[in-house]
């Protein structure tokens, strides 16, 4: 088993990848703020299984909805990478539902969370280096 295969590092990598994808979706929302009829989107946050560290919907054996028309199994949630529509209450007469202030707040929070995950990843690697005597 490689050092990078540790569950904590895998979870942090998954979290950082999710934040990168979310930043892209938020940027698309901001870029389309003047497009008539555009509805803002956001990503569903990944959830981790406490016992195994696996991302929900990706670990173990079970039923999965692989296409949009499939029925989601009972007790299951939407896939990790699926986008969901934001529930905004401000819609312009053109039908655009992007609230720039809200999107910029999301972008700032997303950036801070990404930096925290990256810092934890680096600190975990440093702790491993100390444990094996490389530092």
PDB file of C-alpha atoms in Angstrom:
ATOM      1  CA  UNK A   1       0.000   0.000   0.000  1.00  0.00           C
ATOM      2  CA  UNK A   2       1.401   3.344  -1.032  1.00  0.00           C
ATOM      3  CA  UNK A   3       1.444   6.268   1.358  1.00  0.00           C
ATOM      4  CA  UNK A   4      -0.906   8.196  -0.920  1.00  0.00           C
ATOM      5  CA  UNK A   5      -3.503   5.391  -0.643  1.00  0.00           C
ATOM      6  CA  UNK A   6      -4.267   6.207   2.997  1.00  0.00           C
ATOM      7  CA  UNK A   7      -7.982   6.904   3.562  1.00  0.00           C
ATOM      8  CA  UNK A   8      -7.449  10.375   5.058  1.00  0.00           C
ATOM      9  CA  UNK A   9      -5.394  11.474   2.064  1.00  0.00           C
ATOM     10  CA  UNK A  10      -7.957  10.023  -0.340  1.00  0.00           C
ATOM     11  CA  UNK A  11     -10.778  11.871   1.403  1.00  0.00           C
ATOM     12  CA  UNK A  12      -8.856  15.147   1.316  1.00  0.00           C
ATOM     13  CA  UNK A  13      -8.041  14.666  -2.394  1.00  0.00           C
ATOM     14  CA  UNK A  14     -11.718  13.981  -3.128  1.00  0.00           C
ATOM     15  CA  UNK A  15     -12.727  17.062  -1.175  1.00  0.00           C
ATOM     16  CA  UNK A  16     -10.235  19.259  -3.032  1.00  0.00           C
ATOM     17  CA  UNK A  17     -11.433  17.905  -6.403  1.00  0.00           C
ATOM     18  CA  UNK A  18     -15.020  18.640  -5.387  1.00  0.00           C
ATOM     19  CA  UNK A  19     -14.084  22.219  -4.468  1.00  0.00           C
ATOM     20  CA  UNK A  20     -12.383  22.649  -7.858  1.00  0.00           C
ATOM     21  CA  UNK A  21     -15.497  21.417  -9.668  1.00  0.00           C
ATOM     22  CA  UNK A  22     -17.730  23.609  -7.505  1.00  0.00           C
ATOM     23  CA  UNK A  23     -15.599  26.669  -8.272  1.00  0.00           C
ATOM     24  CA  UNK A  24     -16.152  25.991 -11.979  1.00  0.00           C
ATOM     25  CA  UNK A  25     -19.941  25.775 -11.494  1.00  0.00           C
ATOM     26  CA  UNK A  26     -19.977  28.993  -9.452  1.00  0.00           C
ATOM     27  CA  UNK A  27     -17.901  30.751 -12.141  1.00  0.00           C
ATOM     28  CA  UNK A  28     -20.414  29.578 -14.778  1.00  0.00           C
ATOM     29  CA  UNK A  29     -23.235  31.019 -12.673  1.00  0.00           C
ATOM     30  CA  UNK A  30     -21.468  34.379 -12.468  1.00  0.00           C
ATOM     31  CA  UNK A  31     -20.599  34.340 -16.183  1.00  0.00           C
ATOM     32  CA  UNK A  32     -24.252  33.756 -17.088  1.00  0.00           C
ATOM     33  CA  UNK A  33     -25.651  36.389 -14.724  1.00  0.00           C
ATOM     34  CA  UNK A  34     -27.123  38.359 -17.656  1.00  0.00           C
ATOM     35  CA  UNK A  35     -28.371  35.410 -19.733  1.00  0.00           C
ATOM     36  CA  UNK A  36     -32.190  35.403 -19.893  1.00  0.00           C
ATOM     37  CA  UNK A  37     -33.756  32.306 -18.345  1.00  0.00           C
ATOM     38  CA  UNK A  38     -30.524  31.015 -16.765  1.00  0.00           C
ATOM     39  CA  UNK A  39     -30.962  29.189 -13.451  1.00  0.00           C
ATOM     40  CA  UNK A  40     -27.967  29.024 -11.067  1.00  0.00           C
ATOM     41  CA  UNK A  41     -26.584  25.597 -10.176  1.00  0.00           C
ATOM     42  CA  UNK A  42     -24.512  24.129  -7.367  1.00  0.00           C
ATOM     43  CA  UNK A  43     -22.897  20.761  -6.626  1.00  0.00           C
ATOM     44  CA  UNK A  44     -23.991  18.225  -4.049  1.00  0.00           C
ATOM     45  CA  UNK A  45     -21.287  17.886  -1.389  1.00  0.00           C
ATOM     46  CA  UNK A  46     -19.578  14.496  -1.061  1.00  0.00           C
ATOM     47  CA  UNK A  47     -20.373  12.497   2.079  1.00  0.00           C
ATOM     48  CA  UNK A  48     -17.877  10.093   3.549  1.00  0.00           C
ATOM     49  CA  UNK A  49     -18.568   6.799   5.306  1.00  0.00           C
ATOM     50  CA  UNK A  50     -17.024   7.065   8.773  1.00  0.00           C
ATOM     51  CA  UNK A  51     -15.914   3.429   8.944  1.00  0.00           C
ATOM     52  CA  UNK A  52     -14.239   3.063   5.560  1.00  0.00           C
ATOM     53  CA  UNK A  53     -13.633   6.600   4.397  1.00  0.00           C
ATOM     54  CA  UNK A  54     -15.342   5.776   1.112  1.00  0.00           C
ATOM     55  CA  UNK A  55     -17.319   8.414  -0.700  1.00  0.00           C
ATOM     56  CA  UNK A  56     -21.020   7.630  -0.507  1.00  0.00           C
ATOM     57  CA  UNK A  57     -22.291   6.096  -3.691  1.00  0.00           C
ATOM     58  CA  UNK A  58     -18.810   4.953  -4.776  1.00  0.00           C
ATOM     59  CA  UNK A  59     -17.891   2.271  -2.264  1.00  0.00           C
ATOM     60  CA  UNK A  60     -19.274  -1.206  -1.743  1.00  0.00           C
ATOM     61  CA  UNK A  61     -21.754  -3.123  -3.834  1.00  0.00           C
ATOM     62  CA  UNK A  62     -25.240  -1.847  -4.427  1.00  0.00           C
ATOM     63  CA  UNK A  63     -27.692  -0.394  -6.854  1.00  0.00           C
ATOM     64  CA  UNK A  64     -26.850   2.838  -8.589  1.00  0.00           C
ATOM     65  CA  UNK A  65     -28.726   5.196 -10.875  1.00  0.00           C
ATOM     66  CA  UNK A  66     -26.413   5.540 -13.873  1.00  0.00           C
ATOM     67  CA  UNK A  67     -28.693   7.639 -16.065  1.00  0.00           C
ATOM     68  CA  UNK A  68     -31.017  10.543 -15.401  1.00  0.00           C
ATOM     69  CA  UNK A  69     -34.127   8.448 -16.151  1.00  0.00           C
ATOM     70  CA  UNK A  70     -33.299   5.753 -13.600  1.00  0.00           C
ATOM     71  CA  UNK A  71     -35.157   5.512 -10.331  1.00  0.00           C
ATOM     72  CA  UNK A  72     -32.872   6.165  -7.353  1.00  0.00           C
ATOM     73  CA  UNK A  73     -32.833   3.217  -4.892  1.00  0.00           C
ATOM     74  CA  UNK A  74     -34.745   3.705  -1.631  1.00  0.00           C
ATOM     75  CA  UNK A  75     -32.661   5.442   1.018  1.00  0.00           C
ATOM     76  CA  UNK A  76     -30.060   6.579  -1.518  1.00  0.00           C
ATOM     77  CA  UNK A  77     -29.272  10.106  -2.488  1.00  0.00           C
ATOM     78  CA  UNK A  78     -28.268  11.661  -5.762  1.00  0.00           C
ATOM     79  CA  UNK A  79     -24.773  10.806  -7.063  1.00  0.00           C
ATOM     80  CA  UNK A  80     -21.876  12.858  -5.681  1.00  0.00           C
ATOM     81  CA  UNK A  81     -21.088  14.772  -8.852  1.00  0.00           C
ATOM     82  CA  UNK A  82     -24.666  15.555  -9.805  1.00  0.00           C
ATOM     83  CA  UNK A  83     -25.558  19.210  -9.934  1.00  0.00           C
ATOM     84  CA  UNK A  84     -28.626  20.481  -8.197  1.00  0.00           C
ATOM     85  CA  UNK A  85     -30.558  23.651  -8.773  1.00  0.00           C
ATOM     86  CA  UNK A  86     -30.034  26.407  -6.254  1.00  0.00           C
ATOM     87  CA  UNK A  87     -33.149  27.551  -4.455  1.00  0.00           C
ATOM     88  CA  UNK A  88     -33.020  31.273  -5.067  1.00  0.00           C
ATOM     89  CA  UNK A  89     -35.926  33.540  -4.400  1.00  0.00           C
ATOM     90  CA  UNK A  90     -34.790  36.406  -6.609  1.00  0.00           C
ATOM     91  CA  UNK A  91     -35.675  35.974 -10.267  1.00  0.00           C
ATOM     92  CA  UNK A  92     -35.425  38.873 -12.676  1.00  0.00           C
ATOM     93  CA  UNK A  93     -38.145  39.595 -15.216  1.00  0.00           C
ATOM     94  CA  UNK A  94     -35.890  37.994 -17.858  1.00  0.00           C
ATOM     95  CA  UNK A  95     -36.084  34.726 -15.896  1.00  0.00           C
ATOM     96  CA  UNK A  96     -32.459  34.833 -14.718  1.00  0.00           C
ATOM     97  CA  UNK A  97     -32.121  33.643 -11.116  1.00  0.00           C
ATOM     98  CA  UNK A  98     -28.434  34.441 -10.462  1.00  0.00           C
ATOM     99  CA  UNK A  99     -27.801  36.560  -7.382  1.00  0.00           C
ATOM    100  CA  UNK A 100     -24.239  37.883  -7.795  1.00  0.00           C
ATOM    101  CA  UNK A 101     -23.754  38.660  -4.104  1.00  0.00           C
ATOM    102  CA  UNK A 102     -24.754  35.122  -3.143  1.00  0.00           C
ATOM    103  CA  UNK A 103     -22.505  33.588  -5.813  1.00  0.00           C
ATOM    104  CA  UNK A 104     -19.516  35.652  -4.703  1.00  0.00           C
ATOM    105  CA  UNK A 105     -20.088  34.607  -1.085  1.00  0.00           C
ATOM    106  CA  UNK A 106     -20.182  30.966  -2.213  1.00  0.00           C
ATOM    107  CA  UNK A 107     -16.951  31.472  -4.183  1.00  0.00           C
ATOM    108  CA  UNK A 108     -15.188  32.948  -1.145  1.00  0.00           C
ATOM    109  CA  UNK A 109     -16.379  30.185   1.165  1.00  0.00           C
ATOM    110  CA  UNK A 110     -15.420  27.561  -1.404  1.00  0.00           C
ATOM    111  CA  UNK A 111     -11.916  29.016  -1.731  1.00  0.00           C
ATOM    112  CA  UNK A 112     -11.425  29.050   2.042  1.00  0.00           C
ATOM    113  CA  UNK A 113     -12.624  25.437   2.337  1.00  0.00           C
ATOM    114  CA  UNK A 114     -10.298  24.355  -0.486  1.00  0.00           C
ATOM    115  CA  UNK A 115      -7.346  26.049   1.209  1.00  0.00           C
ATOM    116  CA  UNK A 116      -8.203  24.316   4.485  1.00  0.00           C
ATOM    117  CA  UNK A 117      -8.330  20.893   2.775  1.00  0.00           C
ATOM    118  CA  UNK A 118      -5.034  21.580   0.988  1.00  0.00           C
ATOM    119  CA  UNK A 119      -3.429  22.639   4.261  1.00  0.00           C
ATOM    120  CA  UNK A 120      -4.683  19.497   6.028  1.00  0.00           C
ATOM    121  CA  UNK A 121      -3.331  17.381   3.156  1.00  0.00           C
ATOM    122  CA  UNK A 122       0.096  19.020   3.464  1.00  0.00           C
ATOM    123  CA  UNK A 123       0.123  18.666   7.263  1.00  0.00           C
ATOM    124  CA  UNK A 124      -0.816  14.982   6.955  1.00  0.00           C
ATOM    125  CA  UNK A 125       2.073  14.404   4.546  1.00  0.00           C
ATOM    126  CA  UNK A 126       4.432  16.248   6.905  1.00  0.00           C
ATOM    127  CA  UNK A 127       3.287  14.077   9.830  1.00  0.00           C
ATOM    128  CA  UNK A 128       3.916  10.936   7.774  1.00  0.00           C
ATOM    129  CA  UNK A 129       7.413  12.162   6.865  1.00  0.00           C
ATOM    130  CA  UNK A 130       8.167  12.760  10.542  1.00  0.00           C
ATOM    131  CA  UNK A 131       6.841   9.288  11.406  1.00  0.00           C
ATOM    132  CA  UNK A 132       9.175   7.580   8.943  1.00  0.00           C
ATOM    133  CA  UNK A 133      12.122   9.793   9.886  1.00  0.00           C
ATOM    134  CA  UNK A 134      12.494  11.682   6.603  1.00  0.00           C
ATOM    135  CA  UNK A 135      12.300  15.083   8.217  1.00  0.00           C
TER     136      UNK A 135
END
